[in-house]
Amino acid sequence: MTGTEPALRTVGRVESPLSDPAVAPKQGDEGAPEAWLVFDAAYAPALDGLRPGADVLVLTWLDRARRDVLAVHPRGDVSRPETGVFATRSPHRPNPIGLHRVRVLDVDGVRLRVADLEAVDGTPVLDVKPVLDGER
Amino acid sequence: MTGTEPALRTVGRVESPLSDPAVAPKQGDEGAPEAWLVFDAAYAPALDGLRPGADVLVLTWLDRARRDVLAVHPRGDVSRPETGVFATRSPHRPNPIGLHRVRVLDVDGVRLRVADLEAVDGTPVLDVKPVLDGER
C-alpha cells in the first residue's frame, strides 16, 4: 500500500487493577473490573456531553500485542482450527486496536470511571464513541 | 502524553461508488451502498474464516477528517448545542477511526463485498473484527 501511514495520538490511558494481559479477561463481560480512563487535559473539550449511564465504545491501542500474527487458534484453544485474525477478536493483529463496549459510571473532569473493561493498566486510549441505537 | 505514538498500517482500501464525503450517508443504515474491501495480498491469511452472511465491524482511517476538532454540532445541525466529539460519531476527532458495522455479502480472494458501507472510495481499511454476540 502506498501513501503516508497514519499516526495515532494517545489521548489518555487506562488506570486499572489489571496488570497482566495473560490473566486479564478476554472480554469485558467475562469478569472485567471497573477502571478509569484518564485523558490528557488538552482533550477535556472532547469529553463534554458524556454522562454517567452512557454506553460507549472505547478504542485502545493494545501495545503489548503482536502485529505480525495473521492467524490464531480462537481464544487460544488449540483444539479449534487456526483462523484469520480478521475473523477473530484476538489482540494480535496488524493494527492492534482494542474495541471495548463499556458503561460510563462517573465523570470527574478528564477522568471517566467505566464498568467491565478488560484492558490492562497503562493501555493507551485512542477514542471514545457513543453506541448507536442499532449497535445493541 | 509521552512515549512513541503508534503507527497504523493500511491493510486495504474501500472501493465504493461514494466519492464525496459531503453527500455520503452519515451512517451505513442511512442508504449507504454496497462496497468492496480490497486487501493487500500480504493480509490474505488474516481473512481466512470470513464467510458471506457474517456481521463484522470494519475499522477505517477517515483520511479526509479534521483532527483538531474537539466539539461539534451533532450531525452538523447548528440548532443542537456543541458537544464533545467523544459524545458524538463525528468523523472529525483526534484519531479519525471509522467504525462500520456491515454484513459480508461475498468473499473473492482478498476482496470482500459488504452491504451498507458509508465510507468513501479509497478510504484506508485498518481492521476487521467479528461482531460479538452481545454487540447486537
PDB file of N, CA and C in Angstrom, chain A residues 13-21 24-28 32-37 58-64 98-100 102 114 116-125:
ATOM      1  N   ARG A  13      -5.082   7.310  29.050  1.00  0.00           N
ATOM      2  CA  ARG A  13      -4.571   5.999  29.478  1.00  0.00           C
ATOM      3  C   ARG A  13      -5.601   5.315  30.360  1.00  0.00           C
ATOM      4  N   VAL A  14      -5.547   3.982  30.364  1.00  0.00           N
ATOM      5  CA  VAL A  14      -6.369   3.182  31.273  1.00  0.00           C
ATOM      6  C   VAL A  14      -5.674   3.096  32.625  1.00  0.00           C
ATOM      7  N   GLU A  15      -6.437   3.329  33.700  1.00  0.00           N
ATOM      8  CA  GLU A  15      -5.975   3.022  35.053  1.00  0.00           C
ATOM      9  C   GLU A  15      -6.836   1.872  35.569  1.00  0.00           C
ATOM     10  N   SER A  16      -6.210   0.729  35.788  1.00  0.00           N
ATOM     11  CA  SER A  16      -6.962  -0.482  36.099  1.00  0.00           C
ATOM     12  C   SER A  16      -6.181  -1.337  37.078  1.00  0.00           C
ATOM     13  N   PRO A  17      -6.896  -2.122  37.901  1.00  0.00           N
ATOM     14  CA  PRO A  17      -6.182  -3.109  38.728  1.00  0.00           C
ATOM     15  C   PRO A  17      -5.606  -4.246  37.900  1.00  0.00           C
ATOM     16  N   LEU A  18      -5.995  -4.392  36.659  1.00  0.00           N
ATOM     17  CA  LEU A  18      -5.446  -5.450  35.812  1.00  0.00           C
ATOM     18  C   LEU A  18      -4.060  -5.030  35.325  1.00  0.00           C
ATOM     19  N   SER A  19      -3.089  -5.891  35.512  1.00  0.00           N
ATOM     20  CA  SER A  19      -1.755  -5.541  35.023  1.00  0.00           C
ATOM     21  C   SER A  19      -1.167  -6.592  34.102  1.00  0.00           C
ATOM     22  N   ASP A  20      -1.667  -7.804  34.162  1.00  0.00           N
ATOM     23  CA  ASP A  20      -1.066  -8.896  33.386  1.00  0.00           C
ATOM     24  C   ASP A  20      -2.030  -9.331  32.280  1.00  0.00           C
ATOM     25  N   PRO A  21      -1.679  -9.055  31.019  1.00  0.00           N
ATOM     26  CA  PRO A  21      -2.589  -9.457  29.941  1.00  0.00           C
ATOM     27  C   PRO A  21      -2.892 -10.949  29.936  1.00  0.00           C
ATOM     28  N   ALA A  24      -5.814 -11.363  32.296  1.00  0.00           N
ATOM     29  CA  ALA A  24      -6.963 -10.466  32.142  1.00  0.00           C
ATOM     30  C   ALA A  24      -8.075 -11.200  31.402  1.00  0.00           C
ATOM     31  N   PRO A  25      -9.329 -10.846  31.695  1.00  0.00           N
ATOM     32  CA  PRO A  25     -10.426 -11.457  30.927  1.00  0.00           C
ATOM     33  C   PRO A  25     -10.282 -11.109  29.447  1.00  0.00           C
ATOM     34  N   LYS A  26     -10.772 -12.035  28.585  1.00  0.00           N
ATOM     35  CA  LYS A  26     -10.656 -11.772  27.148  1.00  0.00           C
ATOM     36  C   LYS A  26     -11.685 -10.748  26.672  1.00  0.00           C
ATOM     37  N   GLN A  27     -12.824 -10.688  27.359  1.00  0.00           N
ATOM     38  CA  GLN A  27     -13.855  -9.708  27.011  1.00  0.00           C
ATOM     39  C   GLN A  27     -14.376  -9.075  28.294  1.00  0.00           C
ATOM     40  N   GLY A  28     -14.944  -7.879  28.155  1.00  0.00           N
ATOM     41  CA  GLY A  28     -15.379  -7.128  29.323  1.00  0.00           C
ATOM     42  C   GLY A  28     -16.446  -7.816  30.137  1.00  0.00           C
ATOM     43  N   ALA A  32     -14.464  -8.573  33.937  1.00  0.00           N
ATOM     44  CA  ALA A  32     -13.514  -7.463  33.974  1.00  0.00           C
ATOM     45  C   ALA A  32     -13.931  -6.444  35.032  1.00  0.00           C
ATOM     46  N   PRO A  33     -12.960  -5.757  35.599  1.00  0.00           N
ATOM     47  CA  PRO A  33     -13.249  -4.830  36.699  1.00  0.00           C
ATOM     48  C   PRO A  33     -13.628  -3.438  36.193  1.00  0.00           C
ATOM     49  N   GLU A  34     -13.974  -2.584  37.147  1.00  0.00           N
ATOM     50  CA  GLU A  34     -14.079  -1.163  36.848  1.00  0.00           C
ATOM     51  C   GLU A  34     -12.683  -0.607  36.583  1.00  0.00           C
ATOM     52  N   ALA A  35     -12.643   0.444  35.805  1.00  0.00           N
ATOM     53  CA  ALA A  35     -11.362   1.089  35.521  1.00  0.00           C
ATOM     54  C   ALA A  35     -11.628   2.570  35.308  1.00  0.00           C
ATOM     55  N   TRP A  36     -10.557   3.354  35.312  1.00  0.00           N
ATOM     56  CA  TRP A  36     -10.650   4.767  34.968  1.00  0.00           C
ATOM     57  C   TRP A  36      -9.994   4.986  33.613  1.00  0.00           C
ATOM     58  N   LEU A  37     -10.600   5.829  32.828  1.00  0.00           N
ATOM     59  CA  LEU A  37      -9.955   6.363  31.633  1.00  0.00           C
ATOM     60  C   LEU A  37      -9.515   7.774  31.994  1.00  0.00           C
ATOM     61  N   VAL A  58     -15.000   2.243  23.632  1.00  0.00           N
ATOM     62  CA  VAL A  58     -13.669   2.785  23.880  1.00  0.00           C
ATOM     63  C   VAL A  58     -12.703   2.086  22.934  1.00  0.00           C
ATOM     64  N   LEU A  59     -11.925   2.868  22.213  1.00  0.00           N
ATOM     65  CA  LEU A  59     -10.889   2.315  21.344  1.00  0.00           C
ATOM     66  C   LEU A  59      -9.539   2.509  22.026  1.00  0.00           C
ATOM     67  N   THR A  60      -8.785   1.435  22.104  1.00  0.00           N
ATOM     68  CA  THR A  60      -7.479   1.483  22.745  1.00  0.00           C
ATOM     69  C   THR A  60      -6.415   0.957  21.783  1.00  0.00           C
ATOM     70  N   TRP A  61      -5.171   1.221  22.135  1.00  0.00           N
ATOM     71  CA  TRP A  61      -4.038   0.672  21.398  1.00  0.00           C
ATOM     72  C   TRP A  61      -3.424  -0.423  22.266  1.00  0.00           C
ATOM     73  N   LEU A  62      -3.561  -1.672  21.814  1.00  0.00           N
ATOM     74  CA  LEU A  62      -3.110  -2.819  22.613  1.00  0.00           C
ATOM     75  C   LEU A  62      -1.601  -2.976  22.415  1.00  0.00           C
ATOM     76  N   ASP A  63      -0.858  -2.180  23.198  1.00  0.00           N
ATOM     77  CA  ASP A  63       0.559  -2.002  22.902  1.00  0.00           C
ATOM     78  C   ASP A  63       1.409  -3.220  23.241  1.00  0.00           C
ATOM     79  N   ARG A  64       0.811  -4.213  23.855  1.00  0.00           N
ATOM     80  CA  ARG A  64       1.592  -5.437  24.118  1.00  0.00           C
ATOM     81  C   ARG A  64       1.290  -6.525  23.102  1.00  0.00           C
ATOM     82  N   GLY A  98      -7.966  -2.092  20.237  1.00  0.00           N
ATOM     83  CA  GLY A  98      -8.958  -2.728  21.091  1.00  0.00           C
ATOM     84  C   GLY A  98     -10.268  -1.981  21.014  1.00  0.00           C
ATOM     85  N   LEU A  99     -11.364  -2.735  21.004  1.00  0.00           N
ATOM     86  CA  LEU A  99     -12.701  -2.145  20.951  1.00  0.00           C
ATOM     87  C   LEU A  99     -13.470  -2.684  22.141  1.00  0.00           C
ATOM     88  N   HIS A 100     -13.876  -1.791  23.038  1.00  0.00           N
ATOM     89  CA  HIS A 100     -14.448  -2.183  24.322  1.00  0.00           C
ATOM     90  C   HIS A 100     -15.770  -1.456  24.513  1.00  0.00           C
ATOM     91  N   VAL A 102     -18.357  -0.335  27.027  1.00  0.00           N
ATOM     92  CA  VAL A 102     -18.437  -0.157  28.477  1.00  0.00           C
ATOM     93  C   VAL A 102     -19.507   0.881  28.808  1.00  0.00           C
ATOM     94  N   VAL A 114     -15.411   3.618  34.334  1.00  0.00           N
ATOM     95  CA  VAL A 114     -16.222   2.756  33.469  1.00  0.00           C
ATOM     96  C   VAL A 114     -16.277   1.347  34.062  1.00  0.00           C
ATOM     97  N   ASP A 116     -16.481  -2.870  33.644  1.00  0.00           N
ATOM     98  CA  ASP A 116     -16.246  -4.036  32.775  1.00  0.00           C
ATOM     99  C   ASP A 116     -15.251  -3.768  31.654  1.00  0.00           C
ATOM    100  N   LEU A 117     -14.087  -3.242  32.004  1.00  0.00           N
ATOM    101  CA  LEU A 117     -13.065  -3.000  30.977  1.00  0.00           C
ATOM    102  C   LEU A 117     -11.931  -4.007  31.155  1.00  0.00           C
ATOM    103  N   GLU A 118     -11.650  -4.777  30.082  1.00  0.00           N
ATOM    104  CA  GLU A 118     -10.642  -5.834  30.177  1.00  0.00           C
ATOM    105  C   GLU A 118      -9.236  -5.365  29.803  1.00  0.00           C
ATOM    106  N   ALA A 119      -9.079  -4.104  29.429  1.00  0.00           N
ATOM    107  CA  ALA A 119      -7.748  -3.598  29.072  1.00  0.00           C
ATOM    108  C   ALA A 119      -6.894  -3.433  30.323  1.00  0.00           C
ATOM    109  N   VAL A 120      -5.592  -3.667  30.194  1.00  0.00           N
ATOM    110  CA  VAL A 120      -4.709  -3.612  31.358  1.00  0.00           C
ATOM    111  C   VAL A 120      -4.261  -2.176  31.636  1.00  0.00           C
ATOM    112  N   ASP A 121      -3.758  -2.009  32.859  1.00  0.00           N
ATOM    113  CA  ASP A 121      -3.287  -0.712  33.330  1.00  0.00           C
ATOM    114  C   ASP A 121      -2.256  -0.127  32.364  1.00  0.00           C
ATOM    115  N   GLY A 122      -2.427   1.134  32.045  1.00  0.00           N
ATOM    116  CA  GLY A 122      -1.470   1.820  31.186  1.00  0.00           C
ATOM    117  C   GLY A 122      -1.790   1.775  29.702  1.00  0.00           C
ATOM    118  N   THR A 123      -2.803   0.999  29.321  1.00  0.00           N
ATOM    119  CA  THR A 123      -3.135   0.889  27.899  1.00  0.00           C
ATOM    120  C   THR A 123      -3.505   2.266  27.335  1.00  0.00           C
ATOM    121  N   PRO A 124      -2.913   2.650  26.204  1.00  0.00           N
ATOM    122  CA  PRO A 124      -3.274   3.939  25.598  1.00  0.00           C
ATOM    123  C   PRO A 124      -4.717   3.945  25.088  1.00  0.00           C
ATOM    124  N   VAL A 125      -5.406   5.046  25.337  1.00  0.00           N
ATOM    125  CA  VAL A 125      -6.770   5.252  24.819  1.00  0.00           C
ATOM    126  C   VAL A 125      -6.677   6.123  23.565  1.00  0.00           C
TER     127      VAL A 125
END
